[in-house]
């Protein structure tokens, strides 16, 4: 048993035995984002690494990580800078989204090597790096952009659904399958002050986004919106957003020229 006073308690990690290459001797502590751009983020990962392992082959789910140069993109790569400073070991990486646009990314694994020993791979890290990326959305990719109900999206310009000749119904119903507590939209939409206009839903679906579940939607204007069948009572939830649950945040949302046809029970301009 080792008795330590309060000044030594935070130094107890120094009692690690130098038992050679062993994943238990290096621990991921956290990360700080040093620069966030729309396309990439520079991140400094912090490790408890008293034995001075070299870190290599960092892998993150849904991300591309920099290679030897900060502008090269690889599925896994050697960090572009790493150094020891006091009790901690710092590893600098540059990250690009690779098909997933979210607020955090799980570390899949990383490589370690001590001196000339055989490199080993540390798996099951079970930690994440907090960095946010938004998928740009425009008229060019509107029909296919919203492929992740927990993803982040940012409008790059105004969206005019009347401009989809022959595909207006498909363009209007991009969220039609996201209904119910198990399939609602849980991500983020940043409008950046842009607008979505000429929304027309005059059949059984009476909401542009039927179910938003803990989502965050900001700075967006909806113009020229017609909801509901004009020839019958509409029993479904009617509004730009059908149901908003679980602390969904709607901020800076504006509607202009909204028509609700025969709302029977649940009707509202926004929700």
Tab-separated table of C-alpha atoms in Angstrom:
chain	number	residue	atom	x	y	z
A	1	UNK	CA	0.000	0.000	0.000
A	2	UNK	CA	1.321	3.459	-0.932
A	3	UNK	CA	0.204	6.461	1.131
A	4	UNK	CA	0.292	9.796	-0.754
A	5	UNK	CA	-0.476	13.269	0.479
A	6	UNK	CA	-2.647	15.630	-1.542
A	7	UNK	CA	0.268	17.130	-3.454
A	8	UNK	CA	1.191	13.725	-4.830
A	9	UNK	CA	-2.262	12.415	-5.641
A	10	UNK	CA	-2.269	13.879	-9.134
A	11	UNK	CA	1.156	12.340	-9.796
A	12	UNK	CA	0.165	8.760	-9.113
A	13	UNK	CA	0.228	7.990	-12.846
A	14	UNK	CA	4.052	8.197	-12.616
A	15	UNK	CA	4.103	4.810	-10.877
A	16	UNK	CA	3.571	2.993	-14.204
A	17	UNK	CA	6.137	0.234	-14.654
A	18	UNK	CA	8.101	0.321	-17.960
A	19	UNK	CA	6.935	-3.099	-19.116
A	20	UNK	CA	7.682	-2.608	-22.814
A	21	UNK	CA	5.147	-2.032	-25.582
A	22	UNK	CA	1.756	-2.299	-23.916
A	23	UNK	CA	-1.434	-0.478	-24.819
A	24	UNK	CA	-2.246	-0.043	-21.140
A	25	UNK	CA	0.740	2.281	-20.801
A	26	UNK	CA	-0.748	4.908	-23.098
A	27	UNK	CA	-4.149	6.479	-22.612
A	28	UNK	CA	-6.098	8.915	-24.764
A	29	UNK	CA	-7.012	11.932	-22.612
A	30	UNK	CA	-8.879	14.264	-24.961
A	31	UNK	CA	-8.554	16.649	-27.877
A	32	UNK	CA	-8.732	20.335	-28.662
A	33	UNK	CA	-9.743	21.873	-31.982
A	34	UNK	CA	-7.105	24.433	-32.907
A	35	UNK	CA	-8.694	25.485	-36.208
A	36	UNK	CA	-12.128	24.727	-37.643
A	37	UNK	CA	-12.841	25.304	-41.315
A	38	UNK	CA	-15.814	24.235	-43.415
A	39	UNK	CA	-13.624	21.706	-45.238
A	40	UNK	CA	-11.301	20.488	-42.483
A	41	UNK	CA	-10.293	20.839	-38.843
A	42	UNK	CA	-6.884	20.852	-37.178
A	43	UNK	CA	-7.045	18.848	-33.960
A	44	UNK	CA	-4.497	18.265	-31.220
A	45	UNK	CA	-5.004	14.885	-29.561
A	46	UNK	CA	-3.665	14.519	-26.021
A	47	UNK	CA	-2.321	11.297	-24.522
A	48	UNK	CA	-0.903	10.183	-21.215
A	49	UNK	CA	2.293	8.684	-22.626
A	50	UNK	CA	5.025	8.589	-20.005
A	51	UNK	CA	7.124	6.045	-21.890
A	52	UNK	CA	7.281	8.165	-25.051
A	53	UNK	CA	5.581	5.967	-27.654
A	54	UNK	CA	5.461	7.190	-31.208
A	55	UNK	CA	1.851	7.442	-32.436
A	56	UNK	CA	0.985	6.367	-35.979
A	57	UNK	CA	-1.908	5.354	-38.212
A	58	UNK	CA	-4.691	7.254	-36.498
A	59	UNK	CA	-8.104	6.043	-37.703
A	60	UNK	CA	-11.435	7.746	-37.071
A	61	UNK	CA	-14.849	6.549	-38.179
A	62	UNK	CA	-16.234	8.712	-40.977
A	63	UNK	CA	-13.079	10.803	-41.283
A	64	UNK	CA	-10.045	11.197	-43.460
A	65	UNK	CA	-6.888	12.012	-41.492
A	66	UNK	CA	-3.839	13.853	-42.764
A	67	UNK	CA	-0.791	12.049	-44.048
A	68	UNK	CA	2.803	13.218	-43.951
A	69	UNK	CA	1.738	16.604	-45.315
A	70	UNK	CA	-1.189	18.514	-43.871
A	71	UNK	CA	-2.956	18.607	-47.234
A	72	UNK	CA	-2.841	14.896	-48.048
A	73	UNK	CA	-5.928	12.837	-47.251
A	74	UNK	CA	-5.797	9.197	-46.239
A	75	UNK	CA	-8.115	6.762	-44.497
A	76	UNK	CA	-5.358	6.361	-41.924
A	77	UNK	CA	-2.079	8.207	-41.729
A	78	UNK	CA	0.885	9.329	-39.679
A	79	UNK	CA	0.163	12.517	-37.687
A	80	UNK	CA	1.965	15.556	-39.037
A	81	UNK	CA	3.420	16.584	-35.644
A	82	UNK	CA	3.819	14.992	-32.209
A	83	UNK	CA	5.780	15.935	-29.115
A	84	UNK	CA	6.060	15.429	-25.362
A	85	UNK	CA	5.369	18.388	-23.055
A	86	UNK	CA	5.453	17.675	-19.361
A	87	UNK	CA	3.148	14.853	-18.397
A	88	UNK	CA	1.325	14.735	-21.704
A	89	UNK	CA	2.007	13.770	-25.292
A	90	UNK	CA	0.478	15.877	-28.080
A	91	UNK	CA	-0.408	14.589	-31.535
A	92	UNK	CA	-1.543	16.970	-34.279
A	93	UNK	CA	-3.817	15.754	-37.057
A	94	UNK	CA	-5.902	17.344	-39.777
A	95	UNK	CA	-9.353	15.849	-40.325
A	96	UNK	CA	-11.694	15.887	-43.320
A	97	UNK	CA	-15.258	14.479	-43.329
A	98	UNK	CA	-15.578	11.303	-45.347
A	99	UNK	CA	-19.290	10.904	-46.006
A	100	UNK	CA	-20.390	11.670	-42.434
A	101	UNK	CA	-21.114	15.182	-41.201
A	102	UNK	CA	-21.606	15.229	-37.446
A	103	UNK	CA	-20.471	16.819	-34.163
A	104	UNK	CA	-18.150	14.052	-32.980
A	105	UNK	CA	-16.176	11.192	-34.458
A	106	UNK	CA	-15.099	7.979	-32.779
A	107	UNK	CA	-11.437	7.018	-32.705
A	108	UNK	CA	-11.254	3.571	-34.263
A	109	UNK	CA	-7.629	2.839	-33.457
A	110	UNK	CA	-4.095	4.181	-33.497
A	111	UNK	CA	-0.659	2.649	-33.781
A	112	UNK	CA	2.088	2.768	-31.141
A	113	UNK	CA	5.785	1.972	-31.286
A	114	UNK	CA	8.501	2.202	-28.635
A	115	UNK	CA	11.953	2.602	-30.113
A	116	UNK	CA	12.711	-0.221	-32.543
A	117	UNK	CA	10.088	-2.582	-31.137
A	118	UNK	CA	7.356	-4.090	-33.290
A	119	UNK	CA	4.491	-1.609	-33.886
A	120	UNK	CA	1.161	-2.445	-32.294
A	121	UNK	CA	-2.381	-1.274	-32.943
A	122	UNK	CA	-4.537	0.029	-30.078
A	123	UNK	CA	-8.201	-0.759	-30.750
A	124	UNK	CA	-11.465	-0.301	-28.861
A	125	UNK	CA	-10.492	3.199	-27.738
A	126	UNK	CA	-14.175	4.026	-27.096
A	127	UNK	CA	-13.523	7.765	-27.164
A	128	UNK	CA	-14.559	10.520	-29.535
A	129	UNK	CA	-13.122	13.746	-30.901
A	130	UNK	CA	-15.563	16.645	-30.780
A	131	UNK	CA	-15.460	18.520	-34.076
A	132	UNK	CA	-18.394	19.673	-36.218
A	133	UNK	CA	-18.800	19.401	-39.974
A	134	UNK	CA	-21.794	20.392	-42.113
A	135	UNK	CA	-22.650	18.931	-45.496
A	136	UNK	CA	-23.231	21.758	-48.012
A	137	UNK	CA	-26.685	21.626	-49.627
A	138	UNK	CA	-27.640	23.379	-52.856
A	139	UNK	CA	-30.019	22.960	-55.778
A	140	UNK	CA	-27.427	20.666	-57.341
A	141	UNK	CA	-27.539	17.988	-54.635
A	142	UNK	CA	-30.890	18.681	-52.926
A	143	UNK	CA	-32.498	15.386	-53.996
A	144	UNK	CA	-29.719	13.241	-52.514
A	145	UNK	CA	-28.096	15.387	-49.811
A	146	UNK	CA	-30.140	14.357	-46.765
A	147	UNK	CA	-28.830	10.813	-46.408
A	148	UNK	CA	-28.159	10.778	-42.649
A	149	UNK	CA	-30.991	11.530	-40.236
A	150	UNK	CA	-28.428	12.414	-37.546
A	151	UNK	CA	-26.214	14.464	-39.862
A	152	UNK	CA	-25.425	18.169	-40.070
A	153	UNK	CA	-26.411	20.185	-43.151
A	154	UNK	CA	-25.786	23.768	-44.248
A	155	UNK	CA	-27.615	25.547	-47.071
A	156	UNK	CA	-25.198	27.023	-49.590
A	157	UNK	CA	-27.934	29.105	-51.241
A	158	UNK	CA	-31.686	29.499	-51.654
A	159	UNK	CA	-33.708	26.419	-52.614
A	160	UNK	CA	-36.621	26.833	-55.051
A	161	UNK	CA	-38.576	23.591	-55.224
A	162	UNK	CA	-40.452	24.850	-58.287
A	163	UNK	CA	-37.170	24.568	-60.159
A	164	UNK	CA	-37.216	20.766	-60.124
A	165	UNK	CA	-39.076	20.204	-63.369
A	166	UNK	CA	-40.801	16.814	-63.281
A	167	UNK	CA	-39.337	16.061	-59.845
A	168	UNK	CA	-41.134	18.582	-57.687
A	169	UNK	CA	-42.931	15.932	-55.594
A	170	UNK	CA	-39.678	14.095	-54.941
A	171	UNK	CA	-37.948	17.359	-54.076
A	172	UNK	CA	-40.726	18.289	-51.648
A	173	UNK	CA	-40.800	14.909	-49.914
A	174	UNK	CA	-37.144	14.378	-49.121
A	175	UNK	CA	-38.078	13.964	-45.449
A	176	UNK	CA	-41.256	11.936	-46.036
A	177	UNK	CA	-39.866	8.721	-44.549
A	178	UNK	CA	-38.629	10.393	-41.382
A	179	UNK	CA	-41.721	9.957	-39.247
A	180	UNK	CA	-42.236	8.456	-35.815
A	181	UNK	CA	-39.997	8.270	-32.766
A	182	UNK	CA	-37.676	5.688	-34.317
A	183	UNK	CA	-37.062	7.492	-37.584
A	184	UNK	CA	-37.251	11.232	-36.918
A	185	UNK	CA	-34.709	13.807	-38.044
A	186	UNK	CA	-32.147	14.181	-35.243
A	187	UNK	CA	-29.452	16.257	-36.907
A	188	UNK	CA	-28.823	19.921	-37.613
A	189	UNK	CA	-29.817	22.220	-40.460
A	190	UNK	CA	-28.082	25.586	-40.641
A	191	UNK	CA	-29.922	27.842	-43.078
A	192	UNK	CA	-27.316	30.639	-43.019
A	193	UNK	CA	-30.117	33.115	-43.761
A	194	UNK	CA	-31.276	31.359	-46.947
A	195	UNK	CA	-34.810	30.347	-47.891
A	196	UNK	CA	-36.692	27.279	-49.088
A	197	UNK	CA	-39.667	28.273	-51.231
A	198	UNK	CA	-42.585	26.858	-53.183
A	199	UNK	CA	-43.351	23.896	-50.925
A	200	UNK	CA	-46.594	22.163	-51.893
A	201	UNK	CA	-47.855	19.121	-49.990
A	202	UNK	CA	-51.475	18.480	-50.862
A	203	UNK	CA	-51.843	14.750	-50.248
A	204	UNK	CA	-51.576	12.603	-47.117
A	205	UNK	CA	-48.303	14.175	-46.015
A	206	UNK	CA	-49.011	17.560	-44.463
A	207	UNK	CA	-45.589	18.515	-43.073
A	208	UNK	CA	-42.332	19.302	-44.818
A	209	UNK	CA	-40.341	17.577	-42.043
A	210	UNK	CA	-42.904	15.317	-40.343
A	211	UNK	CA	-40.906	14.498	-37.199
A	212	UNK	CA	-37.971	16.362	-35.656
A	213	UNK	CA	-36.480	14.622	-32.660
A	214	UNK	CA	-33.896	16.572	-30.677
A	215	UNK	CA	-32.852	18.370	-33.858
A	216	UNK	CA	-31.443	21.878	-34.243
A	217	UNK	CA	-32.687	23.968	-37.180
A	218	UNK	CA	-31.594	27.593	-37.449
A	219	UNK	CA	-31.657	30.738	-39.581
A	220	UNK	CA	-34.011	29.559	-42.303
A	221	UNK	CA	-37.016	31.111	-44.067
A	222	UNK	CA	-39.851	29.153	-45.693
A	223	UNK	CA	-41.779	30.986	-48.431
A	224	UNK	CA	-44.915	30.123	-50.412
A	225	UNK	CA	-45.989	26.998	-48.543
A	226	UNK	CA	-49.235	25.064	-49.190
A	227	UNK	CA	-50.063	22.180	-46.868
A	228	UNK	CA	-53.006	19.768	-46.813
A	229	UNK	CA	-55.622	18.441	-49.201
A	230	UNK	CA	-58.049	21.168	-50.245
A	231	UNK	CA	-60.949	18.714	-50.702
A	232	UNK	CA	-60.920	16.895	-47.337
A	233	UNK	CA	-60.188	17.254	-43.648
A	234	UNK	CA	-56.531	16.589	-42.901
A	235	UNK	CA	-56.032	14.453	-39.816
A	236	UNK	CA	-52.244	14.356	-39.921
A	237	UNK	CA	-49.920	16.819	-38.216
A	238	UNK	CA	-49.796	19.914	-40.405
A	239	UNK	CA	-47.011	22.485	-40.457
A	240	UNK	CA	-43.492	23.100	-41.705
A	241	UNK	CA	-42.538	20.681	-38.935
A	242	UNK	CA	-45.160	18.076	-38.042
A	243	UNK	CA	-44.014	17.160	-34.548
A	244	UNK	CA	-41.066	18.649	-32.651
A	245	UNK	CA	-40.023	16.602	-29.603
A	246	UNK	CA	-37.130	15.981	-27.199
A	247	UNK	CA	-35.887	19.551	-26.877
A	248	UNK	CA	-35.746	20.254	-30.585
A	249	UNK	CA	-34.343	23.762	-31.128
A	250	UNK	CA	-35.914	25.993	-33.773
A	251	UNK	CA	-34.138	29.333	-33.894
A	252	UNK	CA	-34.475	32.117	-36.426
A	253	UNK	CA	-37.190	30.284	-38.382
A	254	UNK	CA	-39.501	32.502	-40.482
A	255	UNK	CA	-42.492	31.639	-42.647
A	256	UNK	CA	-44.050	33.799	-45.364
A	257	UNK	CA	-47.286	33.112	-47.243
A	258	UNK	CA	-48.359	29.796	-45.689
A	259	UNK	CA	-51.691	28.147	-46.595
A	260	UNK	CA	-53.176	25.384	-44.413
A	261	UNK	CA	-55.993	23.539	-46.162
A	262	UNK	CA	-58.677	22.156	-43.830
A	263	UNK	CA	-56.611	21.448	-40.719
A	264	UNK	CA	-58.788	19.018	-38.751
A	265	UNK	CA	-56.903	18.505	-35.476
A	266	UNK	CA	-53.214	19.371	-35.596
A	267	UNK	CA	-52.306	22.449	-37.600
A	268	UNK	CA	-49.753	25.231	-37.321
A	269	UNK	CA	-47.713	27.473	-39.579
A	270	UNK	CA	-44.363	26.354	-38.171
A	271	UNK	CA	-45.151	23.339	-35.954
